[in-house]
Tab-separated table of C-alpha atoms in Angstrom:
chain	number	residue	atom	x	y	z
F	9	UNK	CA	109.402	117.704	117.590
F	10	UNK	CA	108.886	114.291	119.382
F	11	UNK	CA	107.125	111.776	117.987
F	12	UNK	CA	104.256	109.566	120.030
F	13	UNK	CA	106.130	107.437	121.996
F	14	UNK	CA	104.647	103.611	123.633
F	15	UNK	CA	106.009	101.900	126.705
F	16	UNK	CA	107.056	98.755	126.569
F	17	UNK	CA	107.393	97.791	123.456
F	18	UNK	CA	106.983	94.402	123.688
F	19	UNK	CA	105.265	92.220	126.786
F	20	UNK	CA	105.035	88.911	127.656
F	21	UNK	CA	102.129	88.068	130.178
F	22	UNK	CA	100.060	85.085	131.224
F	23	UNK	CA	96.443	84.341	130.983
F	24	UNK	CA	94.771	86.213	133.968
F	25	UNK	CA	97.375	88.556	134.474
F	26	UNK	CA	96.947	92.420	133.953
F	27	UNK	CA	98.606	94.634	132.122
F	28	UNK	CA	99.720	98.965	131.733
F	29	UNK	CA	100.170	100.308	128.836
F	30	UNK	CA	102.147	104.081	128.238
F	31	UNK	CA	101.392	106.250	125.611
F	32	UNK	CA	103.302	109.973	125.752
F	33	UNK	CA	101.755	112.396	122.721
F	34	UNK	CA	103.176	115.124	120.557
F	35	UNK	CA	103.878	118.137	122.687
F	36	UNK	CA	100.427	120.362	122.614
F	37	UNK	CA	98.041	117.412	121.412
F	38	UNK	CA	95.278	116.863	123.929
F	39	UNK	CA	93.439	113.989	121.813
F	40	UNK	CA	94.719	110.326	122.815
F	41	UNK	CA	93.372	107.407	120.853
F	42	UNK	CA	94.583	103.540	121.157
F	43	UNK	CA	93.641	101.186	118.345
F	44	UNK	CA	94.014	97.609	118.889
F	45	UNK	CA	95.510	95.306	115.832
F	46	UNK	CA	95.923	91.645	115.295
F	47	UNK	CA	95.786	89.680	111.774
F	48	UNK	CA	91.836	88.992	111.917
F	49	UNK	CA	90.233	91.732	113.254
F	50	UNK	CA	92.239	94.289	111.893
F	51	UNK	CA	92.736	97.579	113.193
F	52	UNK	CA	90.005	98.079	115.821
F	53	UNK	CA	89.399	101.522	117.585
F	54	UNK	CA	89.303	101.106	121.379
F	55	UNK	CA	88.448	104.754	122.945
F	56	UNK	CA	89.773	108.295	123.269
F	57	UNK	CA	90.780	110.815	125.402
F	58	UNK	CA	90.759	114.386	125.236
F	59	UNK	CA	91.855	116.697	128.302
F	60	UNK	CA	91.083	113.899	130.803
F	61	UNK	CA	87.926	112.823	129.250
F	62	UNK	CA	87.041	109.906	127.075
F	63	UNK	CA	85.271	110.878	124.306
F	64	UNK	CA	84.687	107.818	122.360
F	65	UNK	CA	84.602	104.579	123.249
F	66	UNK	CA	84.601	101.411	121.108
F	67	UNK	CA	82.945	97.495	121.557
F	68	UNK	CA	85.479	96.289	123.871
F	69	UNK	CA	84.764	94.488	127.038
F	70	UNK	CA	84.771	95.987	130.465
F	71	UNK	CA	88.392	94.508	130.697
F	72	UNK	CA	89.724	97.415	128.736
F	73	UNK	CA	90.184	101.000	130.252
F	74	UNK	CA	91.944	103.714	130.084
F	75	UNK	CA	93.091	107.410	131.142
F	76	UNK	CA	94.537	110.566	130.411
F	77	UNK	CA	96.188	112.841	132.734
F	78	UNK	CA	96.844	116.499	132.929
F	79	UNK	CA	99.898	116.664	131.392
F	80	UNK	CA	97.961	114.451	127.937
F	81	UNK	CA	99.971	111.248	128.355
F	82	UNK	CA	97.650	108.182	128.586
F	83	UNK	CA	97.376	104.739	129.562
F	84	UNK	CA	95.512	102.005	129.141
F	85	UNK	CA	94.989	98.795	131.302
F	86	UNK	CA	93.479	95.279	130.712
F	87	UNK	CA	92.355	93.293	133.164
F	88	UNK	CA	92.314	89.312	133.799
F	89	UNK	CA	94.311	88.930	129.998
F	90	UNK	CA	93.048	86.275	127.150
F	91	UNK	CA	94.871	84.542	124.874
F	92	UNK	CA	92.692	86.424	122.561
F	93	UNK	CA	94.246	89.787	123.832
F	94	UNK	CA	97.874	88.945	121.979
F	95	UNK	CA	97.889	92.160	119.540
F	96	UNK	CA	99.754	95.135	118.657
F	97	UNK	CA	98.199	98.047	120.621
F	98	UNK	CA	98.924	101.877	118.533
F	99	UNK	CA	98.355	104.754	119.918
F	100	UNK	CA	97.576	107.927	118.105
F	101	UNK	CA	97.629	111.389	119.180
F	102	UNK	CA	96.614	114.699	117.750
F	103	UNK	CA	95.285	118.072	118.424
F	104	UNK	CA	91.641	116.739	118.856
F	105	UNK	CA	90.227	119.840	117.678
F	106	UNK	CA	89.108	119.727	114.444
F	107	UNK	CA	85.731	116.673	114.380
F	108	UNK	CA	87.913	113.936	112.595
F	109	UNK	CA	89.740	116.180	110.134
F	110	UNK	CA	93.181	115.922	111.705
F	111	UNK	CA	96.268	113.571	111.334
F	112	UNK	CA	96.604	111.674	113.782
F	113	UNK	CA	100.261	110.572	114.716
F	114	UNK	CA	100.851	107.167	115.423
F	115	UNK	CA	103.334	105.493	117.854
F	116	UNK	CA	105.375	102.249	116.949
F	117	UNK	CA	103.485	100.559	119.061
F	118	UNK	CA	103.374	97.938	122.258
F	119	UNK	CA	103.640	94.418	121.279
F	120	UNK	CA	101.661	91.799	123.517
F	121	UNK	CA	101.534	87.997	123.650
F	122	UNK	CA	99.530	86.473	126.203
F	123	UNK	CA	100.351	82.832	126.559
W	2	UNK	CA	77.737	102.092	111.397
W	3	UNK	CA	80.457	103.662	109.918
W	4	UNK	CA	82.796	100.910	107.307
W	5	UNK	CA	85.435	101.099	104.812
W	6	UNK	CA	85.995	98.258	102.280
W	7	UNK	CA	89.115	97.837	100.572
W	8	UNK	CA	90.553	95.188	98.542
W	9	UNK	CA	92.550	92.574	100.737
W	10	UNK	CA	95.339	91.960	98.273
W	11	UNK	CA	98.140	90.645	98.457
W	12	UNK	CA	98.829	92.879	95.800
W	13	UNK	CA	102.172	91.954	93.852
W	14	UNK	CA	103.464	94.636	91.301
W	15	UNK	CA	106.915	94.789	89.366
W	16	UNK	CA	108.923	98.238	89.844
W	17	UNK	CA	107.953	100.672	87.535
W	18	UNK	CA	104.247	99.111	87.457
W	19	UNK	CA	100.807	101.178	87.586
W	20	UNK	CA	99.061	100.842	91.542
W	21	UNK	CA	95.337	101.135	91.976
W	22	UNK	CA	94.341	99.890	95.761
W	23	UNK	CA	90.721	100.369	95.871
W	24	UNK	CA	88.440	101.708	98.629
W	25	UNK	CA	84.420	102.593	99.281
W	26	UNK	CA	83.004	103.469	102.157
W	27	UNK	CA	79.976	103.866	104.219
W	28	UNK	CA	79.688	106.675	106.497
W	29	UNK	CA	76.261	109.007	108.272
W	30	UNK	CA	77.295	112.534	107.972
W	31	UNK	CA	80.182	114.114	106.173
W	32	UNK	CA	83.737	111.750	106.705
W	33	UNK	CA	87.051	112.663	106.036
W	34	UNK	CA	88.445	110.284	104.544
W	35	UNK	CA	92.761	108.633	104.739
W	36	UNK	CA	95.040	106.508	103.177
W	37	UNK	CA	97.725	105.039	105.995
W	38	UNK	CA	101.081	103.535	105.232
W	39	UNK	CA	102.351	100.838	107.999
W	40	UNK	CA	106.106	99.606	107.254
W	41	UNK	CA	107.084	96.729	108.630
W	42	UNK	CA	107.731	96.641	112.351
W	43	UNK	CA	106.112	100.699	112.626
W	44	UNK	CA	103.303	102.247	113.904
W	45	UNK	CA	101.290	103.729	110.919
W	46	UNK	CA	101.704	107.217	109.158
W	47	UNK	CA	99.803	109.134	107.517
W	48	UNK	CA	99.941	109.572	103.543
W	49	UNK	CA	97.469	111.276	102.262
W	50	UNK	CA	93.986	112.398	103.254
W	51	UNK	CA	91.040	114.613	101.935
W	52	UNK	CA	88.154	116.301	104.033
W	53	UNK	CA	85.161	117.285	101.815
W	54	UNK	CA	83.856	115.546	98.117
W	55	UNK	CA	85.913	116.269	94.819
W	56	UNK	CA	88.972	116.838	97.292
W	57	UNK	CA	92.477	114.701	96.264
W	58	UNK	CA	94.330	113.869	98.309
W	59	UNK	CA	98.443	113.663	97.176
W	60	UNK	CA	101.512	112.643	98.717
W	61	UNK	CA	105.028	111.289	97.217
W	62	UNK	CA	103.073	110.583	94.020
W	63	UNK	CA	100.498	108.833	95.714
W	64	UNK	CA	96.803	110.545	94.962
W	65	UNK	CA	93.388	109.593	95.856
W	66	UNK	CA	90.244	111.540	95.251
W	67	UNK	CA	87.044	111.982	97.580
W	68	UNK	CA	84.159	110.374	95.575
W	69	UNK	CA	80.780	111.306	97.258
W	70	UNK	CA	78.774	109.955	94.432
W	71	UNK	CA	80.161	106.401	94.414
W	72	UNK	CA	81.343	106.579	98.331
W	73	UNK	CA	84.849	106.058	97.002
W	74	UNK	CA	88.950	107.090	97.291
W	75	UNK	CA	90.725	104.592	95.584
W	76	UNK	CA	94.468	105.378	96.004
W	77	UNK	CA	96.679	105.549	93.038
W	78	UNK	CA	100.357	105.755	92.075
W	79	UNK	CA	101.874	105.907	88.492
W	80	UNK	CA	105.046	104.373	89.003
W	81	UNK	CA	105.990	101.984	92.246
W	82	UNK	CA	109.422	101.457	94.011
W	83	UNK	CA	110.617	98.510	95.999
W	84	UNK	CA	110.637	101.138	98.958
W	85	UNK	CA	106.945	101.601	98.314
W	86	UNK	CA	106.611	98.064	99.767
W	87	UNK	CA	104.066	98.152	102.993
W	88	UNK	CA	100.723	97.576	104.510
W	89	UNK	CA	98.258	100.264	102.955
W	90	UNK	CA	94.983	100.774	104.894
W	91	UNK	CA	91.797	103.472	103.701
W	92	UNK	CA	90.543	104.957	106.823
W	93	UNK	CA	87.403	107.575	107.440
W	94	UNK	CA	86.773	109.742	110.628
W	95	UNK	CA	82.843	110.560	110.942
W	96	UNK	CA	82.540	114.495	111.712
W	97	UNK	CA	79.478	113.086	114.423
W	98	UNK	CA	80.275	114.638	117.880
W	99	UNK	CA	83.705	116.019	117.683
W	100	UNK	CA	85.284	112.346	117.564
W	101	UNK	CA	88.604	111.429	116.573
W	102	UNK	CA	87.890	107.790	115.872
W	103	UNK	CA	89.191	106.098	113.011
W	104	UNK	CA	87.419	103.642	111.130
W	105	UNK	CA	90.403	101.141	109.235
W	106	UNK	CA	89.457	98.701	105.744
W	107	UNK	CA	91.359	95.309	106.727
W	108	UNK	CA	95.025	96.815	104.335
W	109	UNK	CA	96.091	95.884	101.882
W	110	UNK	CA	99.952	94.347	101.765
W	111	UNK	CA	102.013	95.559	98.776
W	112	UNK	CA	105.159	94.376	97.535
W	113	UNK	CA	107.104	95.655	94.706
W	114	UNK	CA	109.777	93.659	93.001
W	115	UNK	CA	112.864	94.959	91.183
């Protein structure tokens, strides 16, 4: 079975700029979460997705959205990028059925400076 | 909200050596609570998890047990390797609203010496 995959992997982008992230799940999960991580914040939930929907949604700015189409694979998108938005963004997929109690599969990740 | 405290580290251990990373948490409701494993340059991946209190948890001789009573799952290992060198992080997921949000502790870097 294939793993969560993220596209790019790495990014390069200037302040201002926007940018797409890719995210394609386990075959059969329907649950889509992105996590952002950087050295002094951590790891820091963003939102999920779960057959189209978001579900959850964590204390990001307005920059920061995503979405999920029919076929589970997700995206997410941030607008006019800060310097402060240089992280490693990890998705995490899983069947989304079970309140919390799942695994959750991570991807390797997209890496992205903003400079 | 929801939190999980663990011990920052570094940690620095000889092979062979006892591991104890500890964790607590704070949590409404009934969490399940995780251990993650992130290797350098890799997303993260699961090792070990429990769902309800008095559960352990136990993966390639890693354990941890579910501690309702001191709102704990400290994650233990009786004998490291070098290849057990990586980024540990404690992680609960509240059962409020059919969520699959994870709630990280900051890691916790280990590195094992030969």
């Amino acid at each position: 079975k294939a793993g969560v995959t993220q596209t790019p992997r790495y990014l390069i982008k200037t302040r201002g700029q926007q940018v797409t992230l890719s995210c394609s799940p386990i075959s059969g999960h329907r649950s889509v979460s992105w996590y952002q991580q950087t050295p002094g914040q951590g790891l820091q939930f963003l939102f999920e997705y779960f057959s189209e929907t978001q579900r959850n949604k964590g204390n990001f700015p307005g920059r920061f959205s995503g979405r999920q189409f029919s076929n589970s694979r997700s995206e997410m998108n941030v607008s006019t990028l800060e310097l402060g938005d240089s992280a490693l963004y990890l998705c995490a997929s899983s069947l989304g059925l079970a309140g919390g109690k799942e695994t959750q599969y991570f991807g390797p990740g997209t890496r992205l400076l903003v400079l | 909200g929801d939190s999980v405290t663990q011990m920052e580290g570094p940690v620095t251990l000889s092979e062979e050596a006892f591991l104890t990373i500890n964790c607590t948490y704070t949590a409404t409701g009934y969490p399940s609570l995780f251990w993650y494993v992130q290797y350098p340059g890799e997303g993260l991946q699961l090792l070990l998890k429990a769902t309800k209190a008095d559960d352990k948890g136990s993966n390639k001789g890693f354990e941890a047990t579910y501690r309702k009573e001191t709102t704990s799952f400290h994650l233990e290992k009786g004998s490291v390797q070098v290849s057990d060198s990586a980024v540990y992080f404690c992680a609960l997921s509240d059962d409020q609203g059919g969520s699959e949000k994870l709630v990280f502790g900051k890691g916790t870097k280990l590195t094992v010496n030969p």
